[in-house]
Coordinates of N, CA and C in Angstrom, one line a residue:
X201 N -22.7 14.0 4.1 CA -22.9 13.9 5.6 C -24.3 13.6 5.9
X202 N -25.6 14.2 5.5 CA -26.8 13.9 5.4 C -27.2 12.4 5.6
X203 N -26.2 11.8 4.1 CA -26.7 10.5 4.1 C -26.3 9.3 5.4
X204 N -25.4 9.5 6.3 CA -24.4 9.3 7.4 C -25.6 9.5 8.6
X205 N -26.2 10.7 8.7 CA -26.9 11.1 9.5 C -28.2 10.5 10.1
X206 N -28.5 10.0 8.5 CA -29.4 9.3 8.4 C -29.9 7.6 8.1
X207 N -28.3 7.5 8.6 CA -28.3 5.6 8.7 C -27.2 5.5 7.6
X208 N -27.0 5.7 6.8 CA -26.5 5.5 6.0 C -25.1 4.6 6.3
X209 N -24.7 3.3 5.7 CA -23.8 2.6 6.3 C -22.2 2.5 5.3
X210 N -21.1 2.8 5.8 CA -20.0 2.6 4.9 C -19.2 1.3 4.7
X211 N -20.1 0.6 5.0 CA -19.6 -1.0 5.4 C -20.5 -1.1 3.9
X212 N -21.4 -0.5 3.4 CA -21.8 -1.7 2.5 C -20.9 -1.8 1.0
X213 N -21.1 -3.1 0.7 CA -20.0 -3.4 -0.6 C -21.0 -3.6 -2.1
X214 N -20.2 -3.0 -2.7 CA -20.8 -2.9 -4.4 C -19.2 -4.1 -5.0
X215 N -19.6 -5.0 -5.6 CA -18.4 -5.5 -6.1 C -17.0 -5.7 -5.5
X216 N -17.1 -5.7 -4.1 CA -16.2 -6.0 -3.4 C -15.5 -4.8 -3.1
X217 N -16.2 -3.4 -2.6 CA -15.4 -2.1 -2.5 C -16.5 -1.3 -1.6
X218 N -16.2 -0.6 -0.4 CA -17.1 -0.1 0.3 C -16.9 1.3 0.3
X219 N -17.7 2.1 1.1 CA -17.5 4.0 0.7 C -16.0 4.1 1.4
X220 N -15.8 3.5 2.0 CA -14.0 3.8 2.8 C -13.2 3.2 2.1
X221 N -13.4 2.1 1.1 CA -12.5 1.4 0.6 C -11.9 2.5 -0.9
X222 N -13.1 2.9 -1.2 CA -13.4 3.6 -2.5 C -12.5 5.2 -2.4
X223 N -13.1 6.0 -0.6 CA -12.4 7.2 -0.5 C -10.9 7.3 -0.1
X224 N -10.9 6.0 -0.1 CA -8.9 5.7 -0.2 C -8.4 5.3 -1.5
X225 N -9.1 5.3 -2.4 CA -8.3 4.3 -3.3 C -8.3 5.7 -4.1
X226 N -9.1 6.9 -4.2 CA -9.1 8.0 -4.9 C -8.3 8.9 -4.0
X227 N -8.1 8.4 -3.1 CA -7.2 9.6 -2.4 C -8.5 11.1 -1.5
X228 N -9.7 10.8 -1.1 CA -10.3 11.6 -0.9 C -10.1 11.7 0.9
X229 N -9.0 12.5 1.3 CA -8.7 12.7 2.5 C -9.7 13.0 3.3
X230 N -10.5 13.6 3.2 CA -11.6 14.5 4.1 C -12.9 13.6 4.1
X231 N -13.0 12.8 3.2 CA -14.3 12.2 2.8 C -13.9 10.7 4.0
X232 N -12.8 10.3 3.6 CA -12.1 9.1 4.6 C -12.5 9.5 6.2
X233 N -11.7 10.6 5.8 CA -11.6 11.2 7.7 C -13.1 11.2 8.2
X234 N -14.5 11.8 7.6 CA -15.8 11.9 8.0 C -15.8 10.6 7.8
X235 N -15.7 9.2 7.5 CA -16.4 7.8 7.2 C -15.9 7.5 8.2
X236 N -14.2 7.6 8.8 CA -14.3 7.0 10.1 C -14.7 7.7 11.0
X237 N -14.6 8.9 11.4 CA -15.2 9.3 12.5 C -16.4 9.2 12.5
X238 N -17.4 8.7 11.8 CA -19.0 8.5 12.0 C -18.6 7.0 12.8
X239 N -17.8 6.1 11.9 CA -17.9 5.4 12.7 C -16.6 4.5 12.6
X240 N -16.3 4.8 14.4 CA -15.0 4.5 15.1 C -14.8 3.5 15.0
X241 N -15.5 1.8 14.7 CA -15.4 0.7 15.2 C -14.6 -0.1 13.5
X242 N -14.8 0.9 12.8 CA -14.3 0.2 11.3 C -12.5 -0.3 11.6
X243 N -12.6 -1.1 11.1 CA -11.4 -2.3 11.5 C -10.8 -2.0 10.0
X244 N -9.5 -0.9 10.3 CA -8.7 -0.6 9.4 C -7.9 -1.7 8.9
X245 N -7.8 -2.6 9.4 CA -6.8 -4.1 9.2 C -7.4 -5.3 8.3
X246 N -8.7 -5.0 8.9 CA -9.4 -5.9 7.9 C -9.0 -5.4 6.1
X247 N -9.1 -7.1 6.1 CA -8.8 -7.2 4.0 C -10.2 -8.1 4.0
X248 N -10.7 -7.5 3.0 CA -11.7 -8.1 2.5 C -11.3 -8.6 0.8
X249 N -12.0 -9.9 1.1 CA -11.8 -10.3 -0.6 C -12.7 -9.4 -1.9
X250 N -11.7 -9.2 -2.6 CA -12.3 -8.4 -3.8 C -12.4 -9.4 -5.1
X251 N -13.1 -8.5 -6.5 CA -13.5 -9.6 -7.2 C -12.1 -10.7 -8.2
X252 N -11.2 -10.3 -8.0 CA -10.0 -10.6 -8.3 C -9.9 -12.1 -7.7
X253 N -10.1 -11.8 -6.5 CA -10.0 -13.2 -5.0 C -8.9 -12.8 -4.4
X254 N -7.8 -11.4 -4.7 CA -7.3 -10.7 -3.5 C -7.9 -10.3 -2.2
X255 N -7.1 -9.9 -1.0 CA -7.3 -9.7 0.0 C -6.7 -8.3 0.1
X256 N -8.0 -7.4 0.2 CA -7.2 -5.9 0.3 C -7.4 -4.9 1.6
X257 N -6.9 -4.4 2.0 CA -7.9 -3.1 2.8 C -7.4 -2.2 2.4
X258 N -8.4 -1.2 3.4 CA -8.1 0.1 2.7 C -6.5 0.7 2.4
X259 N -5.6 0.6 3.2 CA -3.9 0.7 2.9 C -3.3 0.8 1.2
X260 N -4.3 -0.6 1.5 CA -3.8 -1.3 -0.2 C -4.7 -0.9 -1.4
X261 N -5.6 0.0 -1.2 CA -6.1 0.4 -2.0 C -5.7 2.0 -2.2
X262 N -4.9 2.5 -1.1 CA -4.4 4.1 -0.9 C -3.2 3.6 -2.1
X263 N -2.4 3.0 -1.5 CA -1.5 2.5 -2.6 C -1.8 1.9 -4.1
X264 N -2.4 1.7 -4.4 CA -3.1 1.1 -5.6 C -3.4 2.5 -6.2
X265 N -4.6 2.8 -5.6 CA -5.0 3.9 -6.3 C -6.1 3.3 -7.8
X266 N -6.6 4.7 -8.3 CA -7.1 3.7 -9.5 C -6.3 4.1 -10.8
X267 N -6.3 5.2 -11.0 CA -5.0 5.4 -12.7 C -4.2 7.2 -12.5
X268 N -3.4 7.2 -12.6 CA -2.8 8.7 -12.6 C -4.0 9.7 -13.2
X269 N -4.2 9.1 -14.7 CA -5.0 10.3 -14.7 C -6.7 10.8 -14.2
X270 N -6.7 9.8 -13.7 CA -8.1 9.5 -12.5 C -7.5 11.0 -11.6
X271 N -6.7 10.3 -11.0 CA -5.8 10.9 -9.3 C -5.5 12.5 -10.1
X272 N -4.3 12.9 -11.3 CA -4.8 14.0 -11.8 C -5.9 14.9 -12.2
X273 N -6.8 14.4 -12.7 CA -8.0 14.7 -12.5 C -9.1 15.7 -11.6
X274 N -8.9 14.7 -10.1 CA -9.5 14.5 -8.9 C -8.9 15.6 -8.3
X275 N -7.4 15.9 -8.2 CA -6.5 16.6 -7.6 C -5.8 17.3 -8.2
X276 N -5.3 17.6 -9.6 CA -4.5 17.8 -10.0 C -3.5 18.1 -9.7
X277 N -2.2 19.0 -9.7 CA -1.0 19.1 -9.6 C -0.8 18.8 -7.7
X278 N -1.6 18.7 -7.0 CA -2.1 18.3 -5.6 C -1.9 16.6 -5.0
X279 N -1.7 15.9 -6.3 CA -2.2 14.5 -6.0 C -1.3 13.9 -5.1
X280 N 0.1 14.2 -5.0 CA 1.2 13.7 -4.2 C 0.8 14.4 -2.8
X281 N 0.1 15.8 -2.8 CA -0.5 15.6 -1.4 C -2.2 15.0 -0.8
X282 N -2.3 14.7 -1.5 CA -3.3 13.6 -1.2 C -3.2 12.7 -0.7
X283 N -2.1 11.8 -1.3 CA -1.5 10.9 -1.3 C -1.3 10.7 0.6
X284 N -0.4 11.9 0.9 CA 0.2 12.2 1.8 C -0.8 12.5 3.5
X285 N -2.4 13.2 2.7 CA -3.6 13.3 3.6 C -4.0 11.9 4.1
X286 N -3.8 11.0 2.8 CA -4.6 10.1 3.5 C -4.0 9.3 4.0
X287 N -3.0 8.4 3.7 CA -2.0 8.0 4.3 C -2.1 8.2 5.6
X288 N -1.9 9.6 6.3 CA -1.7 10.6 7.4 C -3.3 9.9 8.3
X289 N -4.0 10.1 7.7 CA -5.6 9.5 8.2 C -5.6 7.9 8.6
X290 N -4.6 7.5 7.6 CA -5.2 6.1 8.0 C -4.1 5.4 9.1
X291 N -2.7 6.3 8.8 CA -2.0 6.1 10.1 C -2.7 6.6 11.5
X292 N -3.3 8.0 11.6 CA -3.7 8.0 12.3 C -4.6 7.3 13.0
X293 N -5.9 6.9 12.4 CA -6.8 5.6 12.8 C -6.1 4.2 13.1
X294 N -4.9 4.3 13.5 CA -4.3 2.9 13.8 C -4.1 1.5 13.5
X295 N -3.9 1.7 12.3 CA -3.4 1.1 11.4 C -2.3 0.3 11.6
X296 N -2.6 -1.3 11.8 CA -1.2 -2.1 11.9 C -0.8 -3.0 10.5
X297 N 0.7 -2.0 9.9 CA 0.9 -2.7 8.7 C 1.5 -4.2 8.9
X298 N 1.7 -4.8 10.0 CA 2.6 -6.1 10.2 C 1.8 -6.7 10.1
X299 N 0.3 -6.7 10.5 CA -0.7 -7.6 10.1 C -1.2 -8.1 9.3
X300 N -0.9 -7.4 8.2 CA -1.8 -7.5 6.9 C -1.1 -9.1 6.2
X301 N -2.1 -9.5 5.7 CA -1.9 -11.0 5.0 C -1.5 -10.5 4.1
X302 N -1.7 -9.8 2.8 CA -1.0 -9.2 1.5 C 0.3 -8.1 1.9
X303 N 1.2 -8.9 2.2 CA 2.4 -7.5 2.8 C 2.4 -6.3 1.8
X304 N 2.3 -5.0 2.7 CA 2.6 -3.9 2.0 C 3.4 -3.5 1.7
X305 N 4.7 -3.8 2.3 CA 5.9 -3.3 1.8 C 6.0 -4.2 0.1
X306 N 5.9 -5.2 0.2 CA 6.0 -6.0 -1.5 C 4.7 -5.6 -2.2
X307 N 3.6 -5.2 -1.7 CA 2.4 -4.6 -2.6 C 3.0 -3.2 -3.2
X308 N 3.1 -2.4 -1.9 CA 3.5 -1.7 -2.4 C 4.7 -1.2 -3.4
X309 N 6.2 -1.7 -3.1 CA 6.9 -2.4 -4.3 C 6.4 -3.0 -5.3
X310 N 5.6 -3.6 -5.8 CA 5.3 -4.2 -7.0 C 4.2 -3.1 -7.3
X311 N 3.6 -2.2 -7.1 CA 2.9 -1.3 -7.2 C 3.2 0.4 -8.2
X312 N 5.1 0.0 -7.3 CA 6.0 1.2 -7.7 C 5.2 2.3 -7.6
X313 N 4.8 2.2 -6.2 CA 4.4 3.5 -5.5 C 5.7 4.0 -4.1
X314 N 6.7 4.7 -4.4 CA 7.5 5.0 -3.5 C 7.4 6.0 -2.5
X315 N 6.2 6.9 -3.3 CA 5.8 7.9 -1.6 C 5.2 7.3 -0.6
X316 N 4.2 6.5 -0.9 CA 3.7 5.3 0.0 C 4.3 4.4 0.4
X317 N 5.3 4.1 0.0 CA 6.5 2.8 0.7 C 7.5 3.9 1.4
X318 N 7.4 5.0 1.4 CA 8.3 6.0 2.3 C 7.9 6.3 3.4
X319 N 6.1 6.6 3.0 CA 5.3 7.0 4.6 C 5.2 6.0 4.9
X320 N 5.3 4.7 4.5 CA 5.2 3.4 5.5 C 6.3 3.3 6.4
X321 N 7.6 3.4 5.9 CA 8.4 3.1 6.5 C 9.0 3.8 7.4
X322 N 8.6 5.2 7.3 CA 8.5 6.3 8.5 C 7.6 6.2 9.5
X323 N 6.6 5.8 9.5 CA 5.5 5.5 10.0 C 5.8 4.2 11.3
X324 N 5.9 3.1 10.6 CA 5.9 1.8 11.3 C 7.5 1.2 10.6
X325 N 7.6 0.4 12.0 CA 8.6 -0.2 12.0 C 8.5 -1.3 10.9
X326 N 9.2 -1.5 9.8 CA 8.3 -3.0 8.5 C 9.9 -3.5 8.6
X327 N 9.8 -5.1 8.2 CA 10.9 -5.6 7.9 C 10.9 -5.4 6.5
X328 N 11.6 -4.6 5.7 CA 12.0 -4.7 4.5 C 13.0 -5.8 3.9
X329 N 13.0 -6.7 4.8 CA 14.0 -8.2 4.0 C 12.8 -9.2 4.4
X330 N 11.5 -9.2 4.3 CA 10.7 -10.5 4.6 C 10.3 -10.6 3.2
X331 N 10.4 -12.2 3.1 CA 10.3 -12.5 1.8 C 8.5 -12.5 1.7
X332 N 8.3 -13.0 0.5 CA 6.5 -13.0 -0.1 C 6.2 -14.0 0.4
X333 N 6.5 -15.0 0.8 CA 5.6 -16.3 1.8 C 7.0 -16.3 2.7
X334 N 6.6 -16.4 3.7 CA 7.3 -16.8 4.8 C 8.0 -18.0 4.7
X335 N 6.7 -19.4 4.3 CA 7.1 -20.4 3.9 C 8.3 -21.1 3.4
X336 N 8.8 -20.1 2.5 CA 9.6 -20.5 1.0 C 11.0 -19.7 0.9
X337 N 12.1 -19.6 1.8 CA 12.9 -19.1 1.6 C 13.2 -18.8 0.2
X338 N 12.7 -19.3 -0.8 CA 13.2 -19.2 -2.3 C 12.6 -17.8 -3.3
X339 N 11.4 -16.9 -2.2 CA 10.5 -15.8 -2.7 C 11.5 -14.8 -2.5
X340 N 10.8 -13.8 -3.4 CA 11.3 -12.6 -3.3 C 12.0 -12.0 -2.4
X341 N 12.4 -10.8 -2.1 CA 12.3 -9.6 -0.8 C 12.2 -8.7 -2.0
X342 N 11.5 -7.7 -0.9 CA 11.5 -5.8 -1.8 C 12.1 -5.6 -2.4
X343 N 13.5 -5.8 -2.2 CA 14.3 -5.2 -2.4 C 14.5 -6.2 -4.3
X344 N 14.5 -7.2 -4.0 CA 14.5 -8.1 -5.4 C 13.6 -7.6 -6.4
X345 N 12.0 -7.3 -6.1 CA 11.7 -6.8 -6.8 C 11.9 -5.7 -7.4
X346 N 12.3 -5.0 -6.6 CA 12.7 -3.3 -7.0 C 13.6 -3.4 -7.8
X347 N 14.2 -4.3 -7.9 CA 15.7 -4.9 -8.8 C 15.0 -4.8 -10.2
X348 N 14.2 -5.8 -10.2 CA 13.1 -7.0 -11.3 C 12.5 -5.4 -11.6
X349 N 12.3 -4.5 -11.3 CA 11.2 -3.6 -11.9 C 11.8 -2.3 -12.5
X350 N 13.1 -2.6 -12.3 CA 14.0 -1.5 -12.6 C 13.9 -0.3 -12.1
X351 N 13.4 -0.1 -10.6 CA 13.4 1.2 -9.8 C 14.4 1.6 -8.7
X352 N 15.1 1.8 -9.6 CA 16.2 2.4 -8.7 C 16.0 3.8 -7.6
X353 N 15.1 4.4 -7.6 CA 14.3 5.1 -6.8 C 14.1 4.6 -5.0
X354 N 13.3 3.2 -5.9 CA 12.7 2.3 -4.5 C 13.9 1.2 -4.4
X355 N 15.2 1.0 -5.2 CA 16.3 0.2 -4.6 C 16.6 1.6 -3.3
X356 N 17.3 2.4 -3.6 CA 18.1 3.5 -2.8 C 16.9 3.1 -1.1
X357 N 16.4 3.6 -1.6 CA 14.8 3.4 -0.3 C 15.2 2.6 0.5
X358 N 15.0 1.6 -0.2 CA 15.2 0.1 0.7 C 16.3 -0.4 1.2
X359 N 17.6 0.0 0.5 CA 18.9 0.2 1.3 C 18.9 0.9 2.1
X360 N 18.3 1.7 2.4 CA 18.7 3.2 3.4 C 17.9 2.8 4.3
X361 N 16.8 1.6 4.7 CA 15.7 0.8 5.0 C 16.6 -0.1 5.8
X362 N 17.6 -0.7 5.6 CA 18.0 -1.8 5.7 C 18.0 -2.9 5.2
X363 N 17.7 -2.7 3.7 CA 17.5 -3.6 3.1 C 19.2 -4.7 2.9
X364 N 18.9 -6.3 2.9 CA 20.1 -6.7 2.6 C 20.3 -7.1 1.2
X365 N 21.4 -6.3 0.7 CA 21.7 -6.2 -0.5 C 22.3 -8.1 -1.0
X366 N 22.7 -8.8 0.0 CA 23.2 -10.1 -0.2 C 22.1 -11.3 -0.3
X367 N 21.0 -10.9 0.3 CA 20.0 -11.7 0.3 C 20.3 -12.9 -1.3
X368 N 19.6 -14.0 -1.3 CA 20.0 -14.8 -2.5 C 18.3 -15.5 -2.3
X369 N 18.7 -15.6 -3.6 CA 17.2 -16.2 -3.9 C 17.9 -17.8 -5.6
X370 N 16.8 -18.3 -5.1 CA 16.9 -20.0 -5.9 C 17.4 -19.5 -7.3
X371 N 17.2 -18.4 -8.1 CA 17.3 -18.2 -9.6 C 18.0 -16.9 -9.8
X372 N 18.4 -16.3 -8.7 CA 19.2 -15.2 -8.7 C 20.3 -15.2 -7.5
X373 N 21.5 -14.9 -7.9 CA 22.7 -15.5 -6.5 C 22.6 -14.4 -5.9
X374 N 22.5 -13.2 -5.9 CA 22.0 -11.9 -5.0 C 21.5 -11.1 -5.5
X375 N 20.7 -10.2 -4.6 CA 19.5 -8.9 -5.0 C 20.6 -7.8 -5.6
X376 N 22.2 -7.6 -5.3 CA 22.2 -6.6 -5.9 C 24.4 -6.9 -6.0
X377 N 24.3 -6.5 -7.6 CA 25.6 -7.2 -7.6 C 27.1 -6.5 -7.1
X378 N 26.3 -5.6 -6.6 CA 27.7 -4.5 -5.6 C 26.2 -3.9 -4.5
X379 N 26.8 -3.6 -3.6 CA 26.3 -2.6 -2.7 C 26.5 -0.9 -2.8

């Protein structure tokens, strides 16, 4: 808090990751919540390119996270509420997931993070049948991948989501071969 007090800026980037980017990606709820309230103007929507040449923001880095045993660590047997603090923070600071250029619902699907594809979808209204490029009728949906990753966890989810089980894609005749 000191360092905040004293100029200190959470906008600046080491390797393409800033102090907000960083206290989301470890799940540090309280450290999040003081970085925006110092300062209100931080643009939760913004993705900044990272050294990969992805487009992330903070969202996508709550979901990411860095490794379980990091997040055990940090939190121990606590981590699933962490999860849930910060989430709760960044919904609160107004957070529009339909925006995002790297969709979260398929980040977070291919991520096989299902608490966070649960508070998403409690949260904000998401189309859970939009494919990975809009462009290309022939891309994925969530729900395909959840197929492809064998999570039947985050299949149930996305049907009860509204996911459509008939959807068809160029190399698979449907996402799911009964309903």
């Amino acid at each position: 808090c000191a360092l905040l007090e004293c100029g200190a800026s959470s906008s600046v980037q080491y390797r393409g990751i800033n102090a907000i980017d960083r206290a989301a990606q470890i799940r540090q709820a309280d450290i999040l919540d003081l970085l925006l309230a110092h300062d209100p103007s931080v643009n939760l929507n913004e993705e900044r390119i990272v050294r990969s040449g992805r487009s992330l923001s903070p969202i996508h880095r709550v979901v990411e996270s860095v490794d379980q045993l990091q997040l055990l660590y940090v939190h121990g047997e606590n981590h699933d509420q962490a999860l849930n603090q910060t989430m709760s923070i960044v919904f609160a600071h107004g957070i529009d997931l339909r925006s995002m250029k790297l969709n979260t619902v398929h980040y977070t699907v291919q991520k096989r993070n299902i608490e966070a594809l649960r508070m998403m979808l409690e949260h904000q209204k998401l189309d859970v049948n939009e494919r990975e490029t809009t462009v290309d009728m022939w891309t994925p949906t969530p729900l395909m991948k959840a197929i492809f990753n064998e999570d039947e966890e985050t299949v149930e989810l996305l049907l009860r989501y509204g996911a459509d089980s008939k959807a068809d894609m160029r190399y698979m005749t449907t996402a799911c071969l009964s309903t």
